[in-house]
PDB file of C-alpha atoms (C1' of nucleotides) in Angstrom:
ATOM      1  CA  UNK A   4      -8.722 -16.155  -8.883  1.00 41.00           C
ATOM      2  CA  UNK A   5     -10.937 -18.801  -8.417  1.00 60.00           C
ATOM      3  CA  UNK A   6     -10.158 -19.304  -4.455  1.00 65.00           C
ATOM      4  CA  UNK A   7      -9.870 -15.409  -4.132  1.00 68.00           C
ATOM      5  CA  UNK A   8     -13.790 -15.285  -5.121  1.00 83.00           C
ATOM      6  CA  UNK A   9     -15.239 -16.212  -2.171  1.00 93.00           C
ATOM      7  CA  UNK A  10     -13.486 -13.484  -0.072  1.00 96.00           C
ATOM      8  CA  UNK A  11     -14.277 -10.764  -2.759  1.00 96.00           C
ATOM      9  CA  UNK A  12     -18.185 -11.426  -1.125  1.00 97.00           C
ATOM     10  CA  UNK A  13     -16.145  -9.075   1.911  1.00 97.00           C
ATOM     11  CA  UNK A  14     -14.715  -6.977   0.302  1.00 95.00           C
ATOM     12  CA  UNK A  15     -16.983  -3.762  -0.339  1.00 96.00           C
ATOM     13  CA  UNK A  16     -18.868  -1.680   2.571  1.00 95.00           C
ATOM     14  CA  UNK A  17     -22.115  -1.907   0.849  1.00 97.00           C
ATOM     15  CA  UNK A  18     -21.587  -5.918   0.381  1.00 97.00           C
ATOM     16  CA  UNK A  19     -20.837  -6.280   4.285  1.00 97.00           C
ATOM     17  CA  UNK A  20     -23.986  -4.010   4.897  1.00 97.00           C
ATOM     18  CA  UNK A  21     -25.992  -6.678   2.797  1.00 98.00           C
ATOM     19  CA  UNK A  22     -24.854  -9.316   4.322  1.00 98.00           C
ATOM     20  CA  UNK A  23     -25.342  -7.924   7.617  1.00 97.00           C
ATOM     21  CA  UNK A  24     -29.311  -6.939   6.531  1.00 97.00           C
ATOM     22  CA  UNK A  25     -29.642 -11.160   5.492  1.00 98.00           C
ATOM     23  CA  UNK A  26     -28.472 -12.356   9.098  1.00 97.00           C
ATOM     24  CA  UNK A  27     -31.616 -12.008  10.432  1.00 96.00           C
ATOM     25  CA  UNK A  28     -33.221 -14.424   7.197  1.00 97.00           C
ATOM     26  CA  UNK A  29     -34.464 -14.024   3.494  1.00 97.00           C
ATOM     27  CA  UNK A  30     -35.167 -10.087   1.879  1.00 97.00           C
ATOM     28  CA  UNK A  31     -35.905  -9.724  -1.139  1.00 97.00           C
ATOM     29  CA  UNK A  32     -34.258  -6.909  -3.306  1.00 97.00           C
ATOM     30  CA  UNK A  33     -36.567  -4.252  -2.871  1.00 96.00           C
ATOM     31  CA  UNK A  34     -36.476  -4.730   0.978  1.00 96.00           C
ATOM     32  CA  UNK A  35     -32.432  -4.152   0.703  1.00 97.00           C
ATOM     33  CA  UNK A  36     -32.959  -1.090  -1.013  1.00 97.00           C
ATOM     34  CA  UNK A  37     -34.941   0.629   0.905  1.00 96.00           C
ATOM     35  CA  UNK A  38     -32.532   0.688   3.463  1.00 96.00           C
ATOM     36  CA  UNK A  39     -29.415   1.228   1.581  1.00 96.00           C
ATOM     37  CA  UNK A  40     -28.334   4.812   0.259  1.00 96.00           C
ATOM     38  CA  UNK A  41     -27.650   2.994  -3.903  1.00 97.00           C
ATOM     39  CA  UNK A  42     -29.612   2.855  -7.163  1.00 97.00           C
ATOM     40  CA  UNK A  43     -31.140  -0.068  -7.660  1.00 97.00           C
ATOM     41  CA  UNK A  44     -29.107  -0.991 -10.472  1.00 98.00           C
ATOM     42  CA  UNK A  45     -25.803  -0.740  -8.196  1.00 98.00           C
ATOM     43  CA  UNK A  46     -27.913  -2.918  -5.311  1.00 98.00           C
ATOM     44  CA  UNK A  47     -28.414  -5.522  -8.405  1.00 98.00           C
ATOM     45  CA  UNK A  48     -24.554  -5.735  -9.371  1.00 98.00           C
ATOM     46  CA  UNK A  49     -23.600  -6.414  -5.761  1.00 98.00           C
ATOM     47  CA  UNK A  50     -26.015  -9.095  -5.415  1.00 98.00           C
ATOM     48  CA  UNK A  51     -24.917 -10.683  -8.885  1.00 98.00           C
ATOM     49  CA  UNK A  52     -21.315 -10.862  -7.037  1.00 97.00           C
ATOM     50  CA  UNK A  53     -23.061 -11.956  -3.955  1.00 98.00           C
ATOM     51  CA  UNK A  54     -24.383 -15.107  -5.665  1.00 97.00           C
ATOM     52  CA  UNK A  55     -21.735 -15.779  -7.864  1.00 96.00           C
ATOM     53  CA  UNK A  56     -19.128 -15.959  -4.514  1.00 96.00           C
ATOM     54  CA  UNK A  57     -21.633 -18.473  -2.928  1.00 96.00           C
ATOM     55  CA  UNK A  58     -22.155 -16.626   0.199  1.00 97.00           C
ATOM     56  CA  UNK A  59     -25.887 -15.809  -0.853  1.00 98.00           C
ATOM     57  CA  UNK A  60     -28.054 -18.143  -2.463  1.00 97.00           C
ATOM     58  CA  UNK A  61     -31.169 -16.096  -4.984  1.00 98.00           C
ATOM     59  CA  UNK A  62     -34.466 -17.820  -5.062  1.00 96.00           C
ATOM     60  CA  UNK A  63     -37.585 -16.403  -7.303  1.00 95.00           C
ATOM     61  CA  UNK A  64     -40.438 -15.995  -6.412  1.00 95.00           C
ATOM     62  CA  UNK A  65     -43.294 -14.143  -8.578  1.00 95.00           C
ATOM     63  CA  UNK A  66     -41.668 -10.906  -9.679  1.00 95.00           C
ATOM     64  CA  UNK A  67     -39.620 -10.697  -6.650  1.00 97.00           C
ATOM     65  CA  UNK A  68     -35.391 -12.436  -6.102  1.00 97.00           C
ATOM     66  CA  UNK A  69     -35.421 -13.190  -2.599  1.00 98.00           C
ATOM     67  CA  UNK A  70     -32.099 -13.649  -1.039  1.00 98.00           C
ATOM     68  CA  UNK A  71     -30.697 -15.206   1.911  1.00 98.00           C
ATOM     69  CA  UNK A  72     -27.200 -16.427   3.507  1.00 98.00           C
ATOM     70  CA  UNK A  73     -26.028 -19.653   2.089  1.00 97.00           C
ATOM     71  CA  UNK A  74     -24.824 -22.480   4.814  1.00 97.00           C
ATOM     72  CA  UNK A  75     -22.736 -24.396   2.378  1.00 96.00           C
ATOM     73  CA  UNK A  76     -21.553 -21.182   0.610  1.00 97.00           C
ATOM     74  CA  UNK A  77     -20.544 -20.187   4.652  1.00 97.00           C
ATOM     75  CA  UNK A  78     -18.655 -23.650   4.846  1.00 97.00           C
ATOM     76  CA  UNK A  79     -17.247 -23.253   2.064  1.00 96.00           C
ATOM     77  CA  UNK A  80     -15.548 -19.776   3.025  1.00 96.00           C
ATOM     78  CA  UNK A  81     -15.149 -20.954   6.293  1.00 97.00           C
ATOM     79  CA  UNK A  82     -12.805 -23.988   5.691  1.00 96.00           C
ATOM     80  CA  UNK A  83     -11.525 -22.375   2.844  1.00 96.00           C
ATOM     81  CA  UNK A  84      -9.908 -19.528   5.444  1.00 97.00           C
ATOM     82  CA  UNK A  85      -8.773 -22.280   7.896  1.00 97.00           C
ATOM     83  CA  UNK A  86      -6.830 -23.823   4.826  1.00 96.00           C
ATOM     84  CA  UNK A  87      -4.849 -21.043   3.567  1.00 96.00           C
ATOM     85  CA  UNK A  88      -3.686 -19.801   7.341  1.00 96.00           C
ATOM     86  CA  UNK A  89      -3.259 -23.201   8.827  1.00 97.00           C
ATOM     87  CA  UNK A  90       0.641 -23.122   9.605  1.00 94.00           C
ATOM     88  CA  UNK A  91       2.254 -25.991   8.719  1.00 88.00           C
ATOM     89  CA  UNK A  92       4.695 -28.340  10.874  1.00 81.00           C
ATOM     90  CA  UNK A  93       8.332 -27.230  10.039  1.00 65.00           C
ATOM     91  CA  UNK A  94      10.767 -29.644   8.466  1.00 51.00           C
ATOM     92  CA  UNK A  95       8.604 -30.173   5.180  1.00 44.00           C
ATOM     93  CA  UNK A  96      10.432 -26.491   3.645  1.00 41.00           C
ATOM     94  CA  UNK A  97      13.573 -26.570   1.810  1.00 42.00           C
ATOM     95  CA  UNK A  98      14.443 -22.970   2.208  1.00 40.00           C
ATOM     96  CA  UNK A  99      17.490 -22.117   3.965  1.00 38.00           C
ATOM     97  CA  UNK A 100      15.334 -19.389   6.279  1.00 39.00           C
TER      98      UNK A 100
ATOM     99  CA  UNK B  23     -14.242  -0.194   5.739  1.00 40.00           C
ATOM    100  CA  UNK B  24     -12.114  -1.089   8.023  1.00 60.00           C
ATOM    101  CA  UNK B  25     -13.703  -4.757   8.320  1.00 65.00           C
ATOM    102  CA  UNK B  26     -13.222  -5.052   5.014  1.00 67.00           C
ATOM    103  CA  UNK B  27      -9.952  -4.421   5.354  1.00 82.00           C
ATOM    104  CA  UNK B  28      -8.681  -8.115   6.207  1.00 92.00           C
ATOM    105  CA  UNK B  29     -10.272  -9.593   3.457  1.00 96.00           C
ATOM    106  CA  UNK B  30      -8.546  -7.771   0.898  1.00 95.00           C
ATOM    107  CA  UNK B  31      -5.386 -10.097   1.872  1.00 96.00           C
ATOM    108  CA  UNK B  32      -7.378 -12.740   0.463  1.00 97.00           C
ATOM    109  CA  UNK B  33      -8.831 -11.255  -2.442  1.00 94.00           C
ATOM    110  CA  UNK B  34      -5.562 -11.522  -4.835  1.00 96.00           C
ATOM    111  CA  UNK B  35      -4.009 -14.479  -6.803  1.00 95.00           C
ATOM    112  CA  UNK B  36      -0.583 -12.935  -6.117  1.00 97.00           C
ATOM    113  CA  UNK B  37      -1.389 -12.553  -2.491  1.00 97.00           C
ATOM    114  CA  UNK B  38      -2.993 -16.114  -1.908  1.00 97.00           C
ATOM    115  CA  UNK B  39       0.231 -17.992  -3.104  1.00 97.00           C
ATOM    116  CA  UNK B  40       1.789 -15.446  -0.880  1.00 98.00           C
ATOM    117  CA  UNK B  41       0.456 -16.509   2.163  1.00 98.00           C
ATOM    118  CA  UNK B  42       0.908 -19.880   0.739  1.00 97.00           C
ATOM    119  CA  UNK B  43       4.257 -19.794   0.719  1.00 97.00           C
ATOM    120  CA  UNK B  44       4.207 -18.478   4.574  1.00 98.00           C
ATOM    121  CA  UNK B  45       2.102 -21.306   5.487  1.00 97.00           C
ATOM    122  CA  UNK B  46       5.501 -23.193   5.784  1.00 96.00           C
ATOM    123  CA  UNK B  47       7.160 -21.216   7.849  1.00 97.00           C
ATOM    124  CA  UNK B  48       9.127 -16.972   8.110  1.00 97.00           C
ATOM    125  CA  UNK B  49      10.431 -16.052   4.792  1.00 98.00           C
ATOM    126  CA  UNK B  50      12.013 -12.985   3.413  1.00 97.00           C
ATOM    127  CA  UNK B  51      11.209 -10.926   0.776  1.00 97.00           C
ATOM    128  CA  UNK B  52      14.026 -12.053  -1.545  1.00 96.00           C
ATOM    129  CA  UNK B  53      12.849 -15.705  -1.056  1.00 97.00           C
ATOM    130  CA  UNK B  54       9.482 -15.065  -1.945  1.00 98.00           C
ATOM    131  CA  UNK B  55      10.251 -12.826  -5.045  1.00 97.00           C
ATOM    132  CA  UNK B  56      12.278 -15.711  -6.324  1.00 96.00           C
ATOM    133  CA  UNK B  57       9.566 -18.127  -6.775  1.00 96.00           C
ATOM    134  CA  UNK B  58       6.782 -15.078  -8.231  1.00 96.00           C
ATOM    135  CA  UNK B  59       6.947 -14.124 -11.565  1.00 96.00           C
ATOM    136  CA  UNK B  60       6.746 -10.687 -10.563  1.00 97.00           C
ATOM    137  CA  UNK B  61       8.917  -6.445 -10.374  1.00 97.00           C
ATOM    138  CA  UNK B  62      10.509  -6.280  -6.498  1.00 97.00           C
ATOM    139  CA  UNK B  63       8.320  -2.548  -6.460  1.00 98.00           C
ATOM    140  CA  UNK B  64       5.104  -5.079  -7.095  1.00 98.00           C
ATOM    141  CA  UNK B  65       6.057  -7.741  -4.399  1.00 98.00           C
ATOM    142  CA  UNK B  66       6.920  -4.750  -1.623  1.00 98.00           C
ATOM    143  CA  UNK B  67       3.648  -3.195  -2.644  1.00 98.00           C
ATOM    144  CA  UNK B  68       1.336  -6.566  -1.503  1.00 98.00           C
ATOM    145  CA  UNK B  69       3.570  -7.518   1.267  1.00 98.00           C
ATOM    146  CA  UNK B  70       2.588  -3.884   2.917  1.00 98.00           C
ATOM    147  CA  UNK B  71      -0.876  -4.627   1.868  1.00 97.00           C
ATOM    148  CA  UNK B  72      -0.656  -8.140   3.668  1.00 98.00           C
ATOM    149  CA  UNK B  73       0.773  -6.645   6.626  1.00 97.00           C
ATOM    150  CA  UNK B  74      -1.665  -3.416   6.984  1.00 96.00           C
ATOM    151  CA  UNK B  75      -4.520  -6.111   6.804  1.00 96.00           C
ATOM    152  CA  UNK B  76      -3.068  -8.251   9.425  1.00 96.00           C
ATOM    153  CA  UNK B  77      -2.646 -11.274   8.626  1.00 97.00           C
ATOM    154  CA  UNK B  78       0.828 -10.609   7.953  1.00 98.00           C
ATOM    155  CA  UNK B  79       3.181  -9.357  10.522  1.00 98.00           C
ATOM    156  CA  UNK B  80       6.967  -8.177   9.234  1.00 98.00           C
ATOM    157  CA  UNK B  81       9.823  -8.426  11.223  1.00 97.00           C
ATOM    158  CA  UNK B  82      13.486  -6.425  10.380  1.00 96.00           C
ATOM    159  CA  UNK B  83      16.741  -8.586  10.533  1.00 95.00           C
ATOM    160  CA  UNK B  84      19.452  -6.475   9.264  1.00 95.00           C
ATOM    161  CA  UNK B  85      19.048  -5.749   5.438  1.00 96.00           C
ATOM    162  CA  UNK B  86      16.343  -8.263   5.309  1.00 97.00           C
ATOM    163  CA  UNK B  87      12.696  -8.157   6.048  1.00 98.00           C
ATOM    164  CA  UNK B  88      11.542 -11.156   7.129  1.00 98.00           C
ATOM    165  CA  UNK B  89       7.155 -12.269   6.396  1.00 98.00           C
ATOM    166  CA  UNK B  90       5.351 -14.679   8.319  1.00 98.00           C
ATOM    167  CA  UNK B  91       1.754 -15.402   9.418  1.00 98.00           C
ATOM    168  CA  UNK B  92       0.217 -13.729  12.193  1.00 97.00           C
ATOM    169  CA  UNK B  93      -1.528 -16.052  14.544  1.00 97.00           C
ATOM    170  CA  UNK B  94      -3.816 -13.132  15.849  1.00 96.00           C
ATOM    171  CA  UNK B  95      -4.794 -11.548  12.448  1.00 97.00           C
ATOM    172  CA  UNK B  96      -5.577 -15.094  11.164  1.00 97.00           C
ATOM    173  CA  UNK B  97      -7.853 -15.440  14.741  1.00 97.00           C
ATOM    174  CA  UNK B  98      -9.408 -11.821  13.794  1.00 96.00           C
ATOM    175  CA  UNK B  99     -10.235 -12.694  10.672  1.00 96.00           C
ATOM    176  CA  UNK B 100     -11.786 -15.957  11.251  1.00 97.00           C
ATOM    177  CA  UNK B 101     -13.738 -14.454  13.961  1.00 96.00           C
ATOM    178  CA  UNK B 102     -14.612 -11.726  11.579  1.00 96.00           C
ATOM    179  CA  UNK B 103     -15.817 -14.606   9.221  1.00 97.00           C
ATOM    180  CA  UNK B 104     -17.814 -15.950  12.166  1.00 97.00           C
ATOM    181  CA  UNK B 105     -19.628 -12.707  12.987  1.00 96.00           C
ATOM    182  CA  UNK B 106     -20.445 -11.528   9.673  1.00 96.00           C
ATOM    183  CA  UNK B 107     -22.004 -14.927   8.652  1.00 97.00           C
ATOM    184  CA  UNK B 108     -23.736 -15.893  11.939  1.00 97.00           C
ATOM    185  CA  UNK B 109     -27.510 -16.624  11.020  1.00 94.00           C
ATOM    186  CA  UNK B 110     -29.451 -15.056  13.783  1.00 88.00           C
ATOM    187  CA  UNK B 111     -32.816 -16.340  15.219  1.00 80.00           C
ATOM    188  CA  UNK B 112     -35.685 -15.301  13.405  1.00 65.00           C
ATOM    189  CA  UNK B 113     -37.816 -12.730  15.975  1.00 52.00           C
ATOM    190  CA  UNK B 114     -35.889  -9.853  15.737  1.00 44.00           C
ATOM    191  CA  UNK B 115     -36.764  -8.796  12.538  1.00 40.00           C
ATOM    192  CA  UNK B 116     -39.800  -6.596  11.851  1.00 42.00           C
ATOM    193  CA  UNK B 117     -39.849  -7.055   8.241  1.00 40.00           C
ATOM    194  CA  UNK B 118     -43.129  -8.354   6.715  1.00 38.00           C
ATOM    195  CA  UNK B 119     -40.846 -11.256   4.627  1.00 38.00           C
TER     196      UNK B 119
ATOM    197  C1'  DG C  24      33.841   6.124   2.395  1.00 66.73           C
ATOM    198  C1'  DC C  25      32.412   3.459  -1.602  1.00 66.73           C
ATOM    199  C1'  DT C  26      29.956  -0.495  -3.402  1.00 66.73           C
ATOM    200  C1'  DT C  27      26.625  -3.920  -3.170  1.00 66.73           C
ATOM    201  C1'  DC C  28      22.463  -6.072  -1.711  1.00 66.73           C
ATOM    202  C1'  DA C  29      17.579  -6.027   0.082  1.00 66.73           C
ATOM    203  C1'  DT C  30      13.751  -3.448   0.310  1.00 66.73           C
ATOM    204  C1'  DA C  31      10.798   0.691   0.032  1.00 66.73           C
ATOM    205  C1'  DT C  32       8.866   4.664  -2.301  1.00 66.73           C
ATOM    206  C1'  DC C  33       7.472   7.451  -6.270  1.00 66.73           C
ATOM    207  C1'  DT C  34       5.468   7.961 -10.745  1.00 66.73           C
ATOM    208  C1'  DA C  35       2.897   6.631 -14.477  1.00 66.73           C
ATOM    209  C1'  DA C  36       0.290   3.262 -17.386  1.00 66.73           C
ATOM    210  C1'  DT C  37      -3.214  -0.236 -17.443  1.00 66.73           C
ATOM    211  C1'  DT C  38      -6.913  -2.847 -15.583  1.00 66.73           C
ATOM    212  C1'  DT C  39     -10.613  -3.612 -12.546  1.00 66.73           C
ATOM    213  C1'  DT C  40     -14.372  -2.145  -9.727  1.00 66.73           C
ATOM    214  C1'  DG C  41     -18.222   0.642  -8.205  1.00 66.73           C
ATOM    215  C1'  DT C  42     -21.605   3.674  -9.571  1.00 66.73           C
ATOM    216  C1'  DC C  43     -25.722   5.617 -11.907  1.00 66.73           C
ATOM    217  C1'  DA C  44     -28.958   6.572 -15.782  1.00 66.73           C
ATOM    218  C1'  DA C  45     -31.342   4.502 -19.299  1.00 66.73           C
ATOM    219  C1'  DT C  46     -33.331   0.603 -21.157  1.00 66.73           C
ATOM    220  C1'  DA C  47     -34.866  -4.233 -21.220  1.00 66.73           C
ATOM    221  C1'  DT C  48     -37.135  -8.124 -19.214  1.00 66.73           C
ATOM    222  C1'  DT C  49     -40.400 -10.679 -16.726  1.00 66.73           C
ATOM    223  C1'  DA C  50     -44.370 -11.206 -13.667  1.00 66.73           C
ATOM    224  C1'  DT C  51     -48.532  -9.239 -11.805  1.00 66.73           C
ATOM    225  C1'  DT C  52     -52.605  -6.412 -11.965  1.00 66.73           C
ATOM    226  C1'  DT C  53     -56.310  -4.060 -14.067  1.00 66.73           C
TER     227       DT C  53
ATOM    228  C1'  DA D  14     -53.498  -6.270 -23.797  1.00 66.73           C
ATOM    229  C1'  DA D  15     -51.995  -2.220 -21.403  1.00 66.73           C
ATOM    230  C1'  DA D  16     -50.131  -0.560 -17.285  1.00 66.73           C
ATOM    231  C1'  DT D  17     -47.416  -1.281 -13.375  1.00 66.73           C
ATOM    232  C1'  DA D  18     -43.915  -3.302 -10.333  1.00 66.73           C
ATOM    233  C1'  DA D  19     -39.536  -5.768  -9.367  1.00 66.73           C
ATOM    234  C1'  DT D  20     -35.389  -6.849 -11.095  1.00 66.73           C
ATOM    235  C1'  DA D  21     -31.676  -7.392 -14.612  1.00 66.73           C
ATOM    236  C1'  DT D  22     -28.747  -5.644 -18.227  1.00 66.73           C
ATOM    237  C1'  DT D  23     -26.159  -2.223 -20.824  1.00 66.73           C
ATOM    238  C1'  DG D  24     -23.220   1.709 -21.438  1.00 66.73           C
ATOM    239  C1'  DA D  25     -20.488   5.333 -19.675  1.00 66.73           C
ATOM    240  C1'  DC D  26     -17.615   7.278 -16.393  1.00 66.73           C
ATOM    241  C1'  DA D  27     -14.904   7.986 -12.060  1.00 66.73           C
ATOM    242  C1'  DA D  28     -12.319   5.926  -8.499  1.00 66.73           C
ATOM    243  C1'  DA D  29      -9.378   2.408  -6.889  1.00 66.73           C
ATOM    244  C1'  DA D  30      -6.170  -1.385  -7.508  1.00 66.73           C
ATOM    245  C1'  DT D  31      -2.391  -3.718  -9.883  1.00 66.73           C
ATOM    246  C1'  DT D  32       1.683  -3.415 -12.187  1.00 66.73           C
ATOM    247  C1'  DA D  33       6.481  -2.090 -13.554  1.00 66.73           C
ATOM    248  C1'  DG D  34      10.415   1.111 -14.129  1.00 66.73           C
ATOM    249  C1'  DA D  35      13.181   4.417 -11.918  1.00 66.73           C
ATOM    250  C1'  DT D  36      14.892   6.144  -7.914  1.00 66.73           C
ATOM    251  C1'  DA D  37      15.740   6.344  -2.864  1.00 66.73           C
ATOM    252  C1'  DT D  38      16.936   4.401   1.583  1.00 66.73           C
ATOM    253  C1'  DG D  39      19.467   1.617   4.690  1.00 66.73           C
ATOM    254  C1'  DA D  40      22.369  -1.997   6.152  1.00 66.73           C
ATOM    255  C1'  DA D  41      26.689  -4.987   5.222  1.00 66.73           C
ATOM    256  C1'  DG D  42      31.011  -5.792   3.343  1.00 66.73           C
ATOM    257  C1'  DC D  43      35.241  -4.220   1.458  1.00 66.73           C
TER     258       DC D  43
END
DNA sequence: GCTTCATATCTAATTTTGTCAATATTATTT
DNA sequence: AAATAATATTGACAAAATTAGATATGAAGC
C-alpha cells in the first residue's frame, strides 16, 4: 500500500547494493552499472522504484540521471518505522487479551 | 538477503495493519483474524513471515498462539534503517562524479 | 477416547516482481 | 544531420509472493 512503499526501497539485494553504492554521494546510472552484475534495463527498473519510494531523489543532467540519497525521503522512512512499532500505553485496547 | 529480510514485514498492507493491531498490546491469532477480512491458512502464513523477520516474536499458551512486538527486532530494524541510509563523508570515494 | 477449537501445513491458482533483449528516446558529438 | 552515448520503455518470461481450500496437528473439554 501506500505506507508499505517506502519499505519496498529494502526490499531487493540489488536495491540495498544501490543504496549502499549512493552513501558515499551522487552516481549517475552508468557509474552503478558498472559495478553491478544487471542489464542496464533491470538497473533502470530498480531505480524507477528507487525514486518512486522517495529514498533516492533523480536529477538530470545532459544525457546523464544522476542519483543520490534523499534526506527527507530518509525522514520520511525513518519516522514512518518509529510510528508503526511504537508500542502503545495499555488501557486504550478493548480486547479481552 | 538476509538484510532484506526485516523489511519484508513492512512491505504488505495485510501485514502493516497487523503490526498495527500489536501496537496495542499481545494478541492471538483468533483475535487478529477476527478483525481481517482474510482465510485462517492466509493469516498463519504472514504471522510466520512476521515472526521469521523479527519484528514479531510468538509465544504458545495452551491452544493459543499469542503475537506481539518484539522490542529487539523493532531496535534491529531501525538500526538497520540507520546504517543503510547513513550519508557518509565525501573522501572516500574514488569516483570521478 | 471422542469432539471441538486454535493454529499450522500442504497444494494449487493467481498475482506480482525481477529479469533481459529489443526498441525508443533524448542529449551530445562529429 | 548522422552517429554515438546514456537512459527509459516495452514485451516476454521465470521466479517468488499472496491467497484460499483442504487437511493435519495439538491442546482442552466432555
Amino acid at each position: 500500500m501506500e505506507n508499505a512503499k517506502v519499505f519496498i526501497a529494502f526490499c531487493d539485494e540489488n536495491r540495498l547494493m544501490i543504496l549502499e553504492m549512493l552513501q558515499s554521494g551522487e552516481k549517475c546510472a552508468c557509474k552503478i552499472l558498472e559495478e553491478m552484475n544487471i542489464a542496464q534495463s533491470t538497473l533502470s527498473h530498480h531505480m524507477t522504484i528507487l525514486v518512486d519510494s522517495g529514498i533516492v531523489s533523480a536529477r538530470k543532467d545532459g544525457k546523464w540521471t544522476r542519483y543520490s540519497l534523499s534526506e527527507e525521503g530518509i525522514k520520511y522512512a525513518k519516522d514512518l518505522l518509529n510510528q508503526l512499532t511504537t508500542i502503545k500505553p495499555e488501557g486504550d485496547c478493548k480486547c479481552k487479551y
